[in-house]
Structure formats: structure tokens, C-alpha cells
CSV table of C-alpha atoms and ligand atoms in Angstrom, one decimal:
chain,number,residue,atom,x,y,z
A,1,MET,CA,-5.9,-91.4,97.9
A,2,PRO,CA,-3.6,-90.9,100.9
A,3,GLY,CA,-1.5,-87.6,100.7
A,4,ALA,CA,-3.9,-86.2,98.1
A,5,ILE,CA,-3.8,-82.4,97.3
A,6,ASP,CA,-7.2,-80.6,97.4
A,7,LEU,CA,-6.9,-76.9,96.6
A,8,HIS,CA,-10.5,-75.6,96.9
A,9,THR,CA,-12.5,-75.9,100.2
A,10,HIS,CA,-14.8,-73.6,102.2
A,11,SER,CA,-15.4,-73.1,105.9
A,12,ALA,CA,-18.1,-71.3,107.8
A,13,VAL,CA,-16.1,-68.1,107.3
A,14,SER,CA,-18.0,-68.1,104.0
A,15,ASP,CA,-20.6,-70.8,103.0
A,16,GLY,CA,-19.1,-74.0,104.3
A,17,THR,CA,-20.8,-75.7,107.2
A,18,GLN,CA,-17.6,-76.5,109.2
A,19,THR,CA,-15.5,-74.1,111.3
A,20,PRO,CA,-11.9,-73.8,110.0
A,21,THR,CA,-11.0,-76.2,112.8
A,22,GLN,CA,-13.6,-78.8,111.9
A,23,LEU,CA,-12.6,-78.5,108.2
A,24,ILE,CA,-9.0,-79.3,109.1
A,25,ARG,CA,-10.1,-82.3,111.1
A,26,ASP,CA,-12.2,-83.4,108.1
A,27,ALA,CA,-9.2,-83.0,105.8
A,28,VAL,CA,-7.0,-85.0,108.1
A,29,ALA,CA,-9.6,-87.7,108.4
A,30,ALA,CA,-9.9,-87.8,104.6
A,31,GLY,CA,-6.1,-88.5,104.5
A,32,LEU,CA,-5.3,-85.3,102.5
A,33,GLY,CA,-1.6,-84.3,102.3
A,34,ALA,CA,-2.3,-80.7,101.4
A,35,MET,CA,-5.4,-78.6,101.2
A,36,ALA,CA,-6.2,-74.9,100.4
A,37,LEU,CA,-8.7,-73.0,102.4
A,38,THR,CA,-10.5,-70.8,99.8
A,39,ASP,CA,-13.4,-69.1,101.5
A,40,HIS,CA,-15.3,-66.6,99.3
A,41,ASP,CA,-13.9,-63.1,99.5
A,42,SER,CA,-12.3,-63.6,102.9
A,43,THR,CA,-9.0,-64.6,104.5
A,44,ALA,CA,-10.5,-64.5,108.0
A,45,GLY,CA,-10.2,-68.3,108.5
A,46,TRP,CA,-6.4,-68.6,107.7
A,47,GLN,CA,-5.0,-68.3,111.2
A,48,GLU,CA,-7.5,-70.7,112.7
A,49,ALA,CA,-6.8,-73.2,110.0
A,50,PHE,CA,-3.1,-73.1,110.5
A,51,ALA,CA,-3.5,-73.4,114.3
A,52,ALA,CA,-5.8,-76.5,113.8
A,53,ALA,CA,-3.3,-78.1,111.4
A,54,SER,CA,-0.4,-77.8,113.8
A,55,GLY,CA,1.1,-81.3,114.4
A,56,THR,CA,-1.2,-83.1,112.0
A,57,GLY,CA,1.2,-83.4,109.0
A,58,LEU,CA,-1.3,-81.6,106.8
A,59,THR,CA,0.0,-78.8,104.6
A,60,VAL,CA,-2.4,-75.7,104.4
A,61,ILE,CA,-2.2,-73.5,101.4
A,62,PRO,CA,-3.8,-70.1,102.3
A,63,GLY,CA,-6.3,-69.1,99.6
A,64,MET,CA,-9.5,-67.4,98.8
A,65,GLU,CA,-12.2,-67.6,96.1
A,66,LEU,CA,-12.6,-64.1,94.8
A,67,SER,CA,-16.0,-63.1,93.3
A,68,THR,CA,-15.8,-61.5,89.9
A,69,ASN,CA,-18.4,-60.4,87.3
A,70,TYR,CA,-18.1,-61.2,83.7
A,71,GLY,CA,-21.0,-59.6,82.0
A,72,ALA,CA,-24.1,-61.1,83.5
A,73,ALA,CA,-22.1,-64.1,84.8
A,74,SER,CA,-20.7,-64.5,88.3
A,75,VAL,CA,-17.1,-65.9,87.8
A,76,HIS,CA,-15.0,-67.3,90.6
A,77,MET,CA,-11.3,-66.7,90.7
A,78,LEU,CA,-9.2,-68.8,93.1
A,79,ALA,CA,-6.4,-66.9,94.7
A,80,TYR,CA,-3.4,-68.6,96.4
A,81,LEU,CA,-0.5,-67.4,98.5
A,82,PHE,CA,-1.2,-63.7,98.3
A,83,ASP,CA,-0.5,-61.1,101.0
A,84,PRO,CA,-3.7,-61.0,103.1
A,85,LEU,CA,-2.7,-57.5,104.3
A,86,ASN,CA,-2.3,-56.1,100.7
A,87,ALA,CA,-4.3,-52.8,100.8
A,88,ALA,CA,-6.1,-53.2,97.4
A,89,ILE,CA,-7.1,-56.8,98.3
A,90,VAL,CA,-8.4,-55.8,101.7
A,91,ALA,CA,-10.4,-52.9,100.3
A,92,GLU,CA,-11.8,-54.7,97.4
A,93,THR,CA,-12.9,-57.8,99.4
A,94,ALA,CA,-14.5,-55.5,102.0
A,95,ARG,CA,-16.4,-53.9,99.2
A,96,ILE,CA,-17.5,-57.2,97.8
A,97,ARG,CA,-18.6,-58.6,101.2
A,98,GLU,CA,-20.6,-55.3,101.9
A,99,GLY,CA,-22.2,-55.8,98.4
A,100,ARG,CA,-23.1,-59.4,99.2
A,101,LEU,CA,-24.7,-58.3,102.5
A,102,GLN,CA,-26.9,-55.7,100.8
A,103,ARG,CA,-27.7,-58.2,98.0
A,104,ALA,CA,-28.8,-60.9,100.5
A,105,GLU,CA,-31.1,-58.4,102.1
A,106,ARG,CA,-32.6,-57.5,98.7
A,107,ILE,CA,-33.2,-61.2,97.9
A,108,VAL,CA,-34.7,-61.9,101.3
A,109,LYS,CA,-37.1,-58.9,100.9
A,110,LYS,CA,-38.3,-60.3,97.6
A,111,ILE,CA,-38.7,-63.8,99.0
A,112,ALA,CA,-40.5,-62.5,102.1
A,113,ALA,CA,-43.3,-61.2,99.8
A,114,ASP,CA,-44.2,-64.8,99.0
A,115,TYR,CA,-42.8,-67.0,101.9
A,116,ASP,CA,-42.5,-66.8,105.7
A,117,LEU,CA,-38.8,-65.7,105.9
A,118,SER,CA,-37.1,-62.8,107.7
A,119,TRP,CA,-33.6,-61.2,107.6
A,120,GLU,CA,-33.2,-62.4,111.2
A,121,ASP,CA,-33.8,-66.0,109.9
A,122,VAL,CA,-30.8,-65.6,107.6
A,123,LEU,CA,-28.5,-63.9,110.1
A,124,ALA,CA,-29.2,-66.8,112.5
A,125,GLU,CA,-27.6,-69.1,109.9
A,126,SER,CA,-24.3,-67.2,109.9
A,127,SER,CA,-22.0,-65.6,112.3
A,128,ASP,CA,-20.4,-62.1,112.5
A,129,GLY,CA,-18.2,-61.3,109.6
A,130,THR,CA,-19.3,-64.3,107.5
A,131,THR,CA,-19.2,-63.7,103.7
A,132,LEU,CA,-22.9,-63.9,103.2
A,133,GLY,CA,-24.3,-65.7,100.2
A,134,ARG,CA,-27.3,-67.7,98.9
A,135,PRO,CA,-26.4,-70.8,100.9
A,136,HIS,CA,-27.2,-68.9,104.1
A,137,ILE,CA,-30.6,-68.0,102.7
A,138,ALA,CA,-31.0,-71.6,101.6
A,139,ASP,CA,-30.3,-72.8,105.2
A,140,ALA,CA,-32.9,-70.3,106.5
A,141,LEU,CA,-35.4,-71.6,103.9
A,142,VAL,CA,-34.7,-75.2,105.0
A,143,ARG,CA,-35.2,-74.4,108.6
A,144,LYS,CA,-38.5,-72.7,107.8
A,145,GLY,CA,-39.6,-75.8,105.9
A,146,HIS,CA,-39.7,-74.2,102.4
A,147,ALA,CA,-37.1,-76.6,101.0
A,148,PRO,CA,-35.7,-80.0,102.0
A,149,ASN,CA,-32.1,-79.1,101.7
A,150,ARG,CA,-29.7,-76.5,100.4
A,151,SER,CA,-29.4,-78.1,96.9
A,152,ALA,CA,-33.2,-78.1,96.5
A,153,ALA,CA,-33.4,-74.5,97.6
A,154,PHE,CA,-30.8,-73.6,94.9
A,155,GLU,CA,-32.8,-75.5,92.3
A,156,SER,CA,-36.0,-73.6,93.1
A,157,ILE,CA,-36.3,-70.3,95.0
A,158,LEU,CA,-32.6,-69.4,94.9
A,159,HIS,CA,-32.1,-70.4,91.2
A,160,TRP,CA,-30.9,-67.4,89.2
A,161,ARG,CA,-34.0,-67.7,87.1
A,162,GLY,CA,-36.2,-68.3,90.1
A,163,GLY,CA,-37.5,-64.8,90.2
A,164,TYR,CA,-35.7,-63.7,93.4
A,165,TYR,CA,-32.1,-63.5,92.1
A,166,GLU,CA,-30.0,-60.3,92.6
A,167,LYS,CA,-26.6,-59.4,91.5
A,168,TYR,CA,-23.8,-58.0,93.7
A,169,TYR,CA,-20.8,-55.8,93.0
A,170,ALA,CA,-17.6,-57.6,92.0
A,171,PRO,CA,-14.6,-56.6,89.8
A,172,SER,CA,-14.0,-58.0,86.4
A,173,PRO,CA,-12.0,-61.3,86.0
A,174,LEU,CA,-9.1,-59.3,84.5
A,175,GLU,CA,-9.2,-56.9,87.4
A,176,GLY,CA,-9.3,-59.9,89.8
A,177,VAL,CA,-6.2,-61.4,88.3
A,178,GLN,CA,-4.3,-58.1,88.4
A,179,LEU,CA,-5.3,-57.6,92.1
A,180,ILE,CA,-4.2,-61.1,93.1
A,181,VAL,CA,-0.9,-60.9,91.1
A,182,ALA,CA,-0.1,-57.4,92.6
A,183,ALA,CA,-0.5,-59.0,96.0
A,184,GLY,CA,2.1,-61.7,95.2
A,185,GLY,CA,-0.6,-64.3,94.7
A,186,ALA,CA,-1.3,-67.0,92.1
A,187,PRO,CA,-4.8,-66.8,90.4
A,188,VAL,CA,-6.6,-69.9,89.1
A,189,LEU,CA,-9.9,-69.7,87.3
A,190,ALA,CA,-12.4,-71.7,89.3
A,191,HIS,CA,-14.7,-74.3,87.6
A,192,PRO,CA,-14.6,-72.5,84.2
A,193,ALA,CA,-16.7,-75.0,82.4
A,194,THR,CA,-19.9,-75.3,84.4
A,195,ARG,CA,-23.2,-75.7,82.5
A,196,GLY,CA,-24.8,-72.5,81.2
A,197,LYS,CA,-23.7,-70.3,78.4
A,198,TYR,CA,-23.4,-67.2,80.5
A,199,ARG,CA,-20.3,-68.6,82.3
A,200,GLN,CA,-18.4,-69.4,79.1
A,201,MET,CA,-15.5,-67.2,78.4
A,202,ASP,CA,-14.1,-67.1,74.9
A,203,ASP,CA,-10.6,-68.2,74.2
A,204,ALA,CA,-9.2,-64.8,73.6
A,205,PHE,CA,-10.3,-63.6,77.0
A,206,ILE,CA,-8.7,-66.5,78.8
A,207,GLY,CA,-5.6,-65.6,76.7
A,208,LYS,CA,-5.8,-62.1,78.2
A,209,LEU,CA,-6.1,-63.4,81.7
A,210,ALA,CA,-3.0,-65.6,81.0
A,211,GLU,CA,-1.1,-62.6,79.8
A,212,ALA,CA,-2.1,-60.8,83.1
A,213,GLY,CA,-0.5,-63.6,85.2
A,214,LEU,CA,-3.3,-66.3,85.5
A,215,PHE,CA,-1.6,-69.4,86.9
A,216,GLY,CA,-4.0,-72.1,86.0
A,217,LEU,CA,-7.4,-73.5,85.2
A,218,GLU,CA,-9.5,-75.7,87.6
A,219,VAL,CA,-10.2,-78.4,85.2
A,220,HIS,CA,-11.0,-81.2,87.5
A,221,HIS,CA,-14.1,-80.1,89.4
A,222,ARG,CA,-17.4,-81.9,89.5
A,223,ASP,CA,-19.4,-78.9,87.9
A,224,ASN,CA,-17.3,-78.8,84.7
A,225,THR,CA,-18.8,-80.6,81.8
A,226,GLU,CA,-16.8,-83.3,80.1
A,227,ALA,CA,-16.7,-81.3,76.8
A,228,GLY,CA,-15.7,-78.3,78.8
A,229,LYS,CA,-12.8,-80.1,80.4
A,230,LYS,CA,-11.4,-81.1,77.0
A,231,ARG,CA,-11.6,-77.5,75.8
A,232,LEU,CA,-9.9,-76.3,79.1
A,233,ILE,CA,-7.0,-78.8,78.7
A,234,ALA,CA,-6.4,-77.6,75.1
A,235,LEU,CA,-6.5,-74.0,76.3
A,236,ALA,CA,-4.1,-74.7,79.2
A,237,LYS,CA,-1.6,-76.1,76.6
A,238,LYS,CA,-2.2,-73.1,74.2
A,239,PHE,CA,-1.6,-70.4,76.9
A,240,GLY,CA,0.9,-72.2,79.1
A,241,LEU,CA,-1.5,-72.5,82.1
A,242,GLU,CA,-1.4,-75.2,84.8
A,243,ILE,CA,-4.3,-77.7,85.5
A,244,THR,CA,-5.7,-78.1,88.9
A,245,GLY,CA,-8.4,-80.2,90.4
A,246,ALA,CA,-10.3,-79.9,93.7
A,247,SER,CA,-13.5,-80.8,95.6
A,248,ASP,CA,-15.0,-77.4,96.4
A,249,TYR,CA,-15.9,-79.0,99.7
A,250,HIS,CA,-18.6,-77.1,101.7
A,251,GLY,CA,-19.0,-79.5,104.6
A,252,VAL,CA,-22.5,-80.9,104.7
A,253,GLY,CA,-23.8,-78.0,102.6
A,254,LYS,CA,-23.0,-79.8,99.3
A,255,PRO,CA,-22.4,-83.4,98.2
A,256,ASN,CA,-18.8,-82.6,97.2
A,257,GLN,CA,-16.4,-84.7,99.2
A,258,LEU,CA,-12.7,-83.8,100.1
A,259,GLY,CA,-10.2,-85.3,97.7
A,260,GLU,CA,-12.8,-86.3,95.0
A,261,ASN,CA,-10.7,-84.2,92.6
A,262,THR,CA,-7.1,-83.4,93.1
A,263,THR,CA,-4.0,-81.5,92.0
A,264,THR,CA,-0.6,-83.1,91.2
A,265,GLN,CA,2.4,-82.5,93.4
A,266,ASP,CA,4.3,-81.0,90.4
A,267,VAL,CA,1.6,-78.3,90.0
A,268,LEU,CA,1.5,-77.6,93.8
A,269,ASP,CA,5.3,-77.1,93.7
A,270,LYS,CA,4.9,-74.6,90.8
A,271,LEU,CA,2.1,-72.9,92.7
A,272,VAL,CA,4.1,-72.5,95.8
A,273,ALA,CA,7.0,-71.1,93.7
A,274,ARG,CA,4.7,-68.6,92.1
A,275,GLY,CA,2.8,-67.4,95.1
A,276,THR,CA,5.1,-65.1,97.1
A,277,GLY,CA,2.8,-63.0,99.2
A,278,SER,CA,2.3,-65.6,101.9
A,279,LYS,CA,3.6,-69.0,102.8
A,280,PRO,CA,2.1,-72.5,103.0
A,281,TYR,CA,1.7,-73.7,106.5
A,282,PHE,CA,3.7,-76.9,106.9
A,283,SER,CA,2.6,-78.7,109.9
B,1,AMP,P1,-23.8,-66.8,95.8
B,1,AMP,O1,-22.3,-66.6,95.9
B,1,AMP,O2,-24.4,-66.1,97.1
B,1,AMP,O3,-24.4,-66.4,94.6
B,1,AMP,O4,-24.0,-68.3,96.0
B,1,AMP,C1,-23.2,-69.2,95.2
B,1,AMP,C2,-22.6,-70.2,96.2
B,1,AMP,O5,-23.6,-71.3,96.5
B,1,AMP,C3,-21.4,-71.0,95.5
B,1,AMP,O6,-20.3,-70.9,96.3
B,1,AMP,C4,-21.8,-72.4,95.6
B,1,AMP,O7,-20.8,-73.2,96.0
B,1,AMP,C5,-23.0,-72.5,96.4
B,1,AMP,N1,-24.0,-73.3,95.6
B,1,AMP,C6,-24.3,-73.2,94.5
B,1,AMP,N2,-25.2,-74.2,94.1
B,1,AMP,C7,-25.4,-74.9,95.2
B,1,AMP,C8,-26.2,-76.0,95.5
B,1,AMP,N3,-27.0,-76.6,94.5
B,1,AMP,N4,-26.2,-76.5,96.7
B,1,AMP,C9,-25.5,-75.9,97.7
B,1,AMP,N5,-24.6,-74.9,97.4
B,1,AMP,C10,-24.6,-74.3,96.2
B,2,ZN,ZN1,-19.5,-71.5,98.1
B,3,FE,FE1,-17.1,-71.2,93.1
B,4,FE,FE1,-16.1,-72.7,95.9
């Protein structure tokens, strides 16, 4: 779909495999009209993405995928067009990244008791300042021959029931929405209907997030179940939330392809009107 709008992508600043520059090239090659860079808990890729988009005709929406914890579940909150220098956001994302680093070390220590794997192996799969996650451990496991690819590593050793899982610090989804709104941004609940009961939020809680300024729900995402999407569409209507769709592209780290799910121009216009903490990059 030429000119398509894809509001959820990752670069190697977090757990995508492409640098922001390569990611922008991929987006141009895929014929996107607009895309959002939404690395986990980091805005470090924004400037490189803007520079790479210069002259291409691609619009880049600055964003992030904020980690939050909802009980035992890890819930992702997309954040768009917020002020990247907002002190509370800067402090909170630094705390989350530090927590992720320590958590990755704990996971690796556990795995190393059973498999040939070192912390250095994992560091070799990331660069300085990268938001570390299980995908980097997966890449190290693949390189060591313990799994054929990232997805297989996630299905086995890195699965949350695989025996090596560890949690990490993150704010609650409500705190996440409040942080993003206070920084002038527009929050969107990422893939809220994935399989697994631990991720399901009840209607009243989504209503609370809406009251706190949630902008939308990422309905069109490959990990949402069909029944879940129906429920989300009804909830969006009930609480006056917008509906987005996106690929969650991770380069070659996941099968997700740019533009496989998209957002309408009408919703993008509303998003740009809502997010006042930073501006889209119009090339
Ligand atoms: P973490 O944040 O460290 O718990 O790792 C979760 C991240 O890994 C998410 O951003 C997912 O996009 C990515 N991920 C989850 N499942 C898979 C999978 N099967 N294959 C590749 N990446 C995955
Ligand atoms: Zn990811
Ligand atoms: Fe996510
Ligand atoms: Fe994501």
C-alpha cells in the first residue's frame, strides 16, 4: 500500500536489527508514507532517523514503546510526540533501562548454569546504550548454536515459563500514561489483546487509562487475537479512543513486515494534533 502509515517499529537502539538509518531505508523501500520509530524505553534513535529521512518524502513520527508492569504482566505503552527532554521521562526511562540491564544479567547467569553462554556473548549482540532485552540474549543463544533463530529461542529458553525468566522494574500502565501526557505526548496501548490471560486488562482499567489521557488502542497488530480485536474495537467506541494499526517491525529479528498493519490518515492527523511535546519530521 503506497503511502501507508506504520506507527510501531524498532531499530538497533533497542531490539530491532537495523540501525535507524537502515530502518528508514527499509521504510522508504516498503513505500510507507509515514512511520513512527518506537524503540523500547529510548529516544536515542530519533535524530539519526530524522537525518536519514531527509529528502525521502517519508514522514517520521518520534515515538517510544514504554515498558510498564500490570501485576505479573509486562504491558507496552506506545508514546508519540512527547518532549524527549522531559525530566520525568528521562529519569524513568533511565531507571527502566538500568533495570533491564541488571535483569538481563540475572537471566544470563541462570542460563549459564545449563548452557555455554556468557555475559560477553550478550554484550557482543548489542552496542553501547542499547535498551537490552531478551532478543539480545536470543541472538547470543543463536550464535552459540543453542537455538536456530530468535523466535525459537523465545519459544524455548527465553519463554516466560522456560525457567530462566526474570522481571524488571517498570511503572504501572496508569503511571505510564500520566508520564507521557505530562511530557506533551499521546499514549497508545500496544498490542493489548495478545494471547495469554496475564496481559488482559479489564474494561474498567482501560476506562481509567482513557480518563488519564490515553489516545488510542493498537488494535491492528499481528499478535492480537481476532476475538480480542473485536473487544478492543468495542472498548474504543465506549471510551472514545482511537484505533491504530502497525507492524512492530524488528528488522530481520521477527517475521513482522513494514506496512503489514496500518493506521488511517485521519487517526494520524488526530495524533499529531494531540502530541505537542515534539514535532513530526516532514522530509
Ligand atoms: P523483553 O522486553 O526483554 O522481555 O523482550 C520482549 C521483546 O522481545 C519484545 O519487544 C518482542 O518484540 C520481542 N519478542 C517477543 N517474542 C519474540 C519472538 N518470538 N521472536 C522475536 N522477538 C520476540
Ligand atoms: Zn521489541
Ligand atoms: Fe511490544
Ligand atoms: Fe514493539
